[in-house]
Amino acid sequence: MVKRYRNNKENEMQRSLSLDPEKCTGCLQCEMACSNEYEGRFNPAHSRIKVFAFHDEGRFVPYTCTQCADAWCRNACPVDAIAIDANTGAKVIVENRCVGCKVCTIACPFGTVNYDHTRGKVMKCDLCGGDPACARACPTGAITWVDADWTGYDRMRQWAEKTDNAAHV
Amino acid sequence: MKYVIVGSGPAGVTAAETLRANDPQGEILLIGDEPGPPYSRMAIPYLLEGSIGEEGTRLRPDRDHFDRLQVALLEARVESLDSEDRLLVLSDGGRVQFDRLLLATGSRPVNPPVEGLDSPLVRHCWTLEDARHIMDHASQGSRVVLLGAGFIGCIIMEALVKRGVRLTVVEAGDRMVPRMMDQVAGHLIERWCIEQGIDVRTSTRINLVEGNEKGLRLQLEPGGDLEADLLVVAAGVVPNTGFLEGSGVTVEQGIRVDARQQTSVPAIYAAGDVCEGVDWDGGHGIHAIQPMAVETARVAALNMAGRETEHVGSMDMNVLDTLGLIATSFGRWQGVEGGDTASLLDERRFRYLKLQFEGERLIGAITLGTTDQVGALRGLIQSRRRLGRWKERLMQDPTRFMEAWAAIAS
């Protein structure tokens, strides 16, 4: 069943993206929608969400920023250019402060902050301000915008903790 | 509780913020020896190229940030530390008492043993004051010589070129960025620079610098004499530990700390470039890089505030943009004995990727000419995840590292 959530101000704090590889068919609608949202054109190369295809296992894995509670990218930024969106909790690049030093791209252990050569700044998922285009575009319910309590990030977060140093509390 | 932090770079500022978050009542004093609000040296290349002003170099843009956190700032230089009496002596004779102390004094640039580096028109590229001086002298058509093709030398090259200078780079080593890049990548970066019109002289020394306010004459070996309007010395940095002599705080390469970032003296901690702390793979070392400055500062501050926390260990990682050619290195990029290496090289397009394995684990990596998802290399290395069948796949095609991480982490 496809779940669609309207952007609801009161619930935003409890919402997050849920990624469920079991339901992903590798159609790449999310990449198209993301690229269109940010760049105004359909080019998966500009997408902040990526779908990895493991053809030998018949498995597809949608993958994007987990919006870590205590974000590696944000902690590593030398000029305080990554802010927290008060509505969604998303870690958002402040374009006019980002100098393009790329330290966040190596600090993020998920590889989800990337450098945009054309603009000389970094880019990452910002949850579209609370109405993620990827979730709207996903036809199979593999990407949903749900209550934060049960998201597909949990297992990734566990790996994050293993990578993490215990300082992040 | 009175917390004193010496050094107002990224480590010092992060520690102050972490202390406040964990101890709303404590008194926090942040001492820095440069004028003005805390700033980021990482931002200096972008100041030099004119894409930001000095405001843009601030570690925290909000002017009231430190007031709001009730963190007191003091501009002073610490002369010495009396560990027993928990007292800092300042260069103006002042004294500062503390209950818990964090040493976050960073590093300072070093000079190679070359006569004449005290001439005017010779400058490091380290502080804001250095940057202002360089901006005054590196203008359209001026002859600038960069001594040292390490990280700092490379990262300011683009700014110098954008300022329109005629640039010569002199490096004693046989390749560029030897401490961050292997032979293959170092030589590719060198060729890249030469193709961009830079006069690169590797395996070359400067024997003598002579000059006054009007100009400089450098004696190169090999290469003879070279005239210059500015010499920028970027020959490396060392931890700033001079003031600790006689303090009882153990200093080896840097200030030795345990996994809680505590020095050999209880109640005295160290973080950032100045500390020699635990590594991710069991050793000890100095990792003078921004992400580790922040991470070690957080661990130190939590322990100072009474929340016992151990650092899992620092890891080398760097990202360097040399005139638009972007390089990264992670972990044990040099490889280890008995380990396996997978690499892919496209010299014509300046692309290179090298992965280092120990058994089933990824332990190090170098990338050149590609930046996509490089953070995943850190994830794969530092999580110490066994790669299983992905080891063989990565040996066959190292570009699949992000896929490997997605498969493992999802």
Coordinates of C-alpha atoms in Angstrom, one line a residue, chain A residues 21 50 52-54 56-57 59 61 63 70 72 75-80 96-103 105-115 117 155-156 159 162-169, chain B residues 40 42 46 52 56 58-61 290-291 294-295 298-299 302 307 309-312 317-319 321 326 330 371-376 378-379 382-383 385 389-390 393 402-403 405-410:
Chain A
P21 CA 14.5 -1.5 0.5
K50 CA 20.4 7.4 -4.7
F52 CA 21.7 1.2 -5.5
A53 CA 20.9 -1.8 -7.6
F54 CA 22.1 -5.2 -6.5
D56 CA 22.5 -10.4 -8.6
E57 CA 20.2 -10.4 -5.5
R59 CA 17.6 -6.0 -4.5
V61 CA 18.4 0.1 -1.8
Y63 CA 19.8 5.8 0.2
D70 CA 24.1 15.0 16.2
W72 CA 28.9 14.8 11.6
N75 CA 30.0 19.4 13.7
A76 CA 32.8 19.4 11.2
C77 CA 31.9 22.6 9.4
P78 CA 34.5 25.2 10.1
V79 CA 32.3 28.2 9.3
D80 CA 28.9 27.1 10.9
N96 CA 25.8 32.1 1.7
R97 CA 28.1 30.8 4.4
C98 CA 29.4 27.6 2.8
V99 CA 32.9 28.3 1.4
G100 CA 33.1 25.0 -0.4
C101 CA 35.9 23.6 1.7
K102 CA 34.4 20.1 1.5
V103 CA 35.4 19.0 5.0
T105 CA 32.0 15.6 2.6
I106 CA 34.7 13.5 4.2
A107 CA 33.4 13.8 7.7
C108 CA 29.9 12.4 6.9
P109 CA 30.4 8.6 7.2
F110 CA 27.4 7.9 4.9
G111 CA 28.7 9.8 1.9
T112 CA 25.5 11.8 1.7
V113 CA 27.0 15.3 1.6
N114 CA 28.5 16.0 -1.8
Y115 CA 30.3 18.7 -3.6
H117 CA 31.5 21.7 -8.7
R155 CA 19.7 0.0 11.1
M156 CA 21.8 2.7 9.4
W159 CA 26.1 1.5 12.0
K162 CA 29.6 1.9 15.6
T163 CA 31.4 4.4 13.5
D164 CA 30.7 7.1 16.0
N165 CA 32.8 8.1 18.9
A166 CA 30.9 8.1 22.1
A167 CA 31.0 11.8 22.3
H168 CA 27.8 12.1 20.4
V169 CA 25.2 12.1 23.1
Chain B
S40 CA 38.5 29.4 11.1
M42 CA 40.2 26.6 7.0
Y46 CA 38.5 31.6 0.4
I52 CA 34.3 35.8 1.4
G56 CA 32.9 34.9 6.5
R58 CA 34.2 33.4 11.7
L59 CA 33.7 30.1 13.5
R60 CA 30.3 31.3 14.7
P61 CA 28.6 34.0 12.6
Q290 CA 39.3 20.0 11.5
P291 CA 36.9 17.0 12.1
V294 CA 36.0 19.0 16.9
E295 CA 35.5 15.4 17.9
R298 CA 33.7 17.2 22.5
V299 CA 35.1 14.2 24.3
L302 CA 32.2 15.9 28.3
R307 CA 30.4 12.8 31.9
T309 CA 33.3 9.4 27.7
E310 CA 35.9 7.6 25.7
H311 CA 37.0 8.6 22.2
V312 CA 37.0 5.7 19.8
M317 CA 41.3 12.1 6.6
N318 CA 41.8 15.0 4.4
V319 CA 40.3 16.7 1.4
D321 CA 41.4 21.2 -3.7
I326 CA 40.2 17.5 -5.7
F330 CA 41.6 8.4 4.6
T371 CA 34.3 13.6 -4.9
D372 CA 31.1 11.6 -5.1
Q373 CA 30.1 10.0 -1.8
V374 CA 33.7 9.9 -0.6
G375 CA 32.4 10.1 3.0
A376 CA 31.4 6.5 2.7
R378 CA 35.3 7.0 6.2
G379 CA 32.2 4.9 7.2
Q382 CA 36.0 3.5 10.8
S383 CA 33.1 1.1 11.3
R385 CA 32.9 -3.6 9.1
R389 CA 32.0 -10.9 -0.5
W390 CA 32.3 -7.2 -1.1
R393 CA 34.1 -7.0 -5.6
M402 CA 29.5 3.4 -2.1
E403 CA 27.4 0.4 -3.2
W405 CA 28.5 0.7 2.1
A406 CA 24.8 0.9 1.1
A407 CA 24.6 -2.9 1.0
I408 CA 26.2 -3.2 4.4
A409 CA 24.5 -0.3 6.1
S410 CA 21.0 -0.9 4.9

